[in-house]
Amino acid sequence: MSTLSIRDVLAGKAPVGSSTTIRGWVRTRRDSKAGISFIHVHDGSSFHTIQVVAPKELPNYEADILKLGAGCSVICTGEVVASPGREQPVEIKATAVQVVGWVDDPESYPMAKKAHTLEYLREVAHLRPRTNTIGAVTRVRHCLAQAIHRYFHEHGFFWVHTPIITASDAEGAGAMFRVSTLDAMNPPRTAGGKVDFAQDFFGRESYLTVSGQLNVETYCMALSRVYTFGPTFRAENSNTSRHLAEFWMIEPEVAFNDLAANADLAEDFLKYIFRAVLNEQPDDMKFFADRVDKECISRVEKFVGSRFERMDYTEAVARLERSGEKFEFPVSWGIDLQSEHERYLTEKLVGRPVVVMNYPRDIKAFYMRQNDDGRTVAAMDVLAPGIGEIIGGSQREERLELLDRRMDEMKLNREAYWWYRDLRRYGTVPHAGFGLGFERTIIYATGMANIRDVIPFPRTPGHAEF
RNA sequence: UCCGGAGUAGCUCAGCCGGUAGAGCAAGCGGCUGUUAACCGCUGGGUCGGGGGUUCGAGUCCCUCCUCCGGAGCCA
């Protein structure tokens, strides 16, 4: 006799006729007056539940089994048998059903045996992993994370754990959360009356990181191919289905790569991880296609099978202007592309993923490499049908003089970036990288509509309860 | 933050021109059945988001605040 995951039992690791034990939580119970109860048990190991058939001869049939409901935890032992029912290949003919934990008030148990809206489930984030949907999201999230590490590992990248606390301000990536141990009610003051952050824990103002890029560049200048994969924080008051205050980001950085190589990497990488989801989580993807988004499998298959279009920003603007489409925000050279423009480009104009390259320098960050035309930088965005921007990246400015000039123009303090500037002083090389929002990637693969449902405990303005 | 929509039973919602609260699901009990979104019957379950106002009377009309959802901006 062995204790197996439900996934393993359904996969045939316990042959028909053998005895096995499974452990998990009850989804549903149905009784037959022929003297048996059908108990569906899940343990998260796969999308499917297993059907445990409990006969009335069990000593605790009346006392326990007839009282089982959704959420109760059980340990079930019995013989694996071929199921007469159509819905499952095998089931467990129970010789023992031990109730480990009851649900103390079934009527008010938030995860009752019925469909719940995702909005409601967010209010019970501690119990929602028990649902089909959140379970499937969790397994796909894991699969993508594993595929990301595997891709980079197989391609000679090293995972660099960049810091979560940073003193680098003004990276231009958005508002930051302050990290401080000062008494917020009564902080120490300087002679001038300002808060004296010299007395703070780090001896200076510090924040939660908005990007690991600047730090990871230092390792890129020694280990050549590196990436970060960790949490990132933005204190923006964003209330949308695509933004979180705490999210996970993947940022590869490659020495000697130019913008074209950067785009090639983004394309190869994205296709690899989406292929992994299709291959490794077919049951979960089928669930998403059935219940969440009919198109999700075909969309991912198409994404994996199509060549990404490359287009200069200048050309993209010209084609948007010529499109005859009425946009809420008019297009002209020099503006940043709006969501509606990006969607038009990738969904209508091209019908495939598009890499838009070489943006006007005035709308992009100081570290992006300046092109010879004097007005654009070697930036790129990967736009995907159905979601818009999925990746933002660039070739970095490796020439100290040009970097300094740009920092001056943007009124950034050179001193504060002394170590970043050092990389350009000591053996500088061209290099490039990009950032991929992990949760947005999950949204794309699963068809889930709201980013708050693809991260276990979403942090958004006003929300950090769980 | 701006624009729009919505807060009524555990959940999802209906509730007309103001007259004192409804359904489905869930839950409990019973019936039936190798069941599987089970089915049939019965029962319990409500500070109608909070506060204020108009009115003989407010779930319904007005003001205000709060919360949630969608879209936009910021971005990943």
Short mmCIF file of C-alpha atoms (C1' of nucleotides) in Angstrom, two decimals, chain B:
data_model
loop_
_atom_site.label_atom_id
_atom_site.label_comp_id
_atom_site.label_asym_id
_atom_site.label_seq_id
_atom_site.Cartn_x
_atom_site.Cartn_y
_atom_site.Cartn_z
"C1'" U B 1 -6.44 60.11 -10.12
"C1'" C B 2 -10.42 60.81 -14.14
"C1'" C B 3 -14.95 58.70 -16.71
"C1'" G B 4 -18.82 55.04 -16.50
"C1'" G B 5 -21.49 50.93 -13.89
"C1'" A B 6 -22.91 48.41 -9.39
"C1'" G B 7 -23.76 47.55 -3.80
"C1'" U B 8 -30.82 43.64 -1.66
"C1'" A B 9 -30.30 36.19 1.98
"C1'" G B 10 -23.84 32.49 2.49
"C1'" C B 11 -23.28 33.33 -3.31
"C1'" U B 12 -25.56 35.27 -8.14
"C1'" C B 13 -29.42 38.42 -9.02
"C1'" A B 14 -34.98 40.36 -9.65
"C1'" G B 15 -37.81 44.05 -7.19
"C1'" C B 16 -42.40 48.62 -12.30
"C1'" C B 17 -45.09 55.07 -11.32
"C1'" G B 18 -42.71 55.32 -3.44
"C1'" G B 19 -47.15 51.21 -0.01
"C1'" U B 20 -43.39 47.55 4.37
"C1'" A B 21 -38.83 41.50 0.78
"C1'" G B 22 -38.51 37.58 -3.87
"C1'" A B 23 -36.05 33.70 -7.14
"C1'" G B 24 -32.06 30.37 -8.40
"C1'" C B 25 -27.90 28.22 -6.30
"C1'" A B 26 -25.70 27.03 -1.53
"C1'" A B 27 -27.00 25.08 3.55
"C1'" G B 28 -30.19 21.67 6.88
"C1'" C B 29 -33.88 17.65 6.80
"C1'" G B 30 -36.52 13.90 3.88
"C1'" G B 31 -37.22 11.05 -0.85
"C1'" C B 32 -34.99 8.68 -5.24
"C1'" U B 33 -30.87 7.06 -7.93
"C1'" G B 34 -23.44 3.66 -9.80
"C1'" U B 35 -23.81 9.06 -8.91
"C1'" U B 36 -20.72 12.86 -11.36
"C1'" A B 37 -23.05 20.93 -12.83
"C1'" A B 38 -27.28 14.77 -10.02
"C1'" C B 39 -32.69 15.03 -9.48
"C1'" C B 40 -37.63 15.90 -6.46
"C1'" G B 41 -39.96 17.93 -1.87
"C1'" C B 42 -39.83 20.71 2.73
"C1'" U B 43 -37.32 24.20 6.16
"C1'" G B 44 -34.36 28.03 8.13
"C1'" G B 45 -31.97 32.36 6.47
"C1'" G B 46 -32.45 40.00 5.37
"C1'" U B 47 -29.98 46.65 9.83
"C1'" C B 48 -31.88 46.36 1.27
"C1'" G B 49 -23.36 49.45 1.82
"C1'" G B 50 -23.04 53.84 5.92
"C1'" G B 51 -25.01 58.65 7.27
"C1'" G B 52 -28.41 62.57 6.34
"C1'" G B 53 -32.86 64.52 3.83
"C1'" U B 54 -37.98 64.67 1.27
"C1'" U B 55 -42.64 62.03 2.50
"C1'" C B 56 -48.22 59.77 6.21
"C1'" G B 57 -44.85 56.02 4.30
"C1'" A B 58 -38.21 55.01 1.12
"C1'" G B 59 -34.87 48.94 -1.28
"C1'" U B 60 -37.21 52.60 -4.69
"C1'" C B 61 -36.60 59.87 -4.86
"C1'" C B 62 -32.50 63.73 -3.33
"C1'" C B 63 -27.56 64.87 -0.92
"C1'" U B 64 -23.11 62.85 0.96
"C1'" C B 65 -19.48 59.30 2.20
"C1'" C B 66 -17.53 54.26 1.64
"C1'" U B 67 -16.61 49.85 -1.19
"C1'" C B 68 -16.32 46.90 -5.58
"C1'" C B 69 -16.19 46.28 -11.03
"C1'" G B 70 -15.04 48.05 -16.10
"C1'" G B 71 -12.41 51.71 -19.12
"C1'" A B 72 -8.44 55.58 -19.34
"C1'" G B 73 -3.71 57.45 -17.64
"C1'" C B 74 1.05 55.57 -15.48
"C1'" C B 75 3.55 51.12 -16.88
"C1'" A B 76 5.41 45.48 -16.63
#
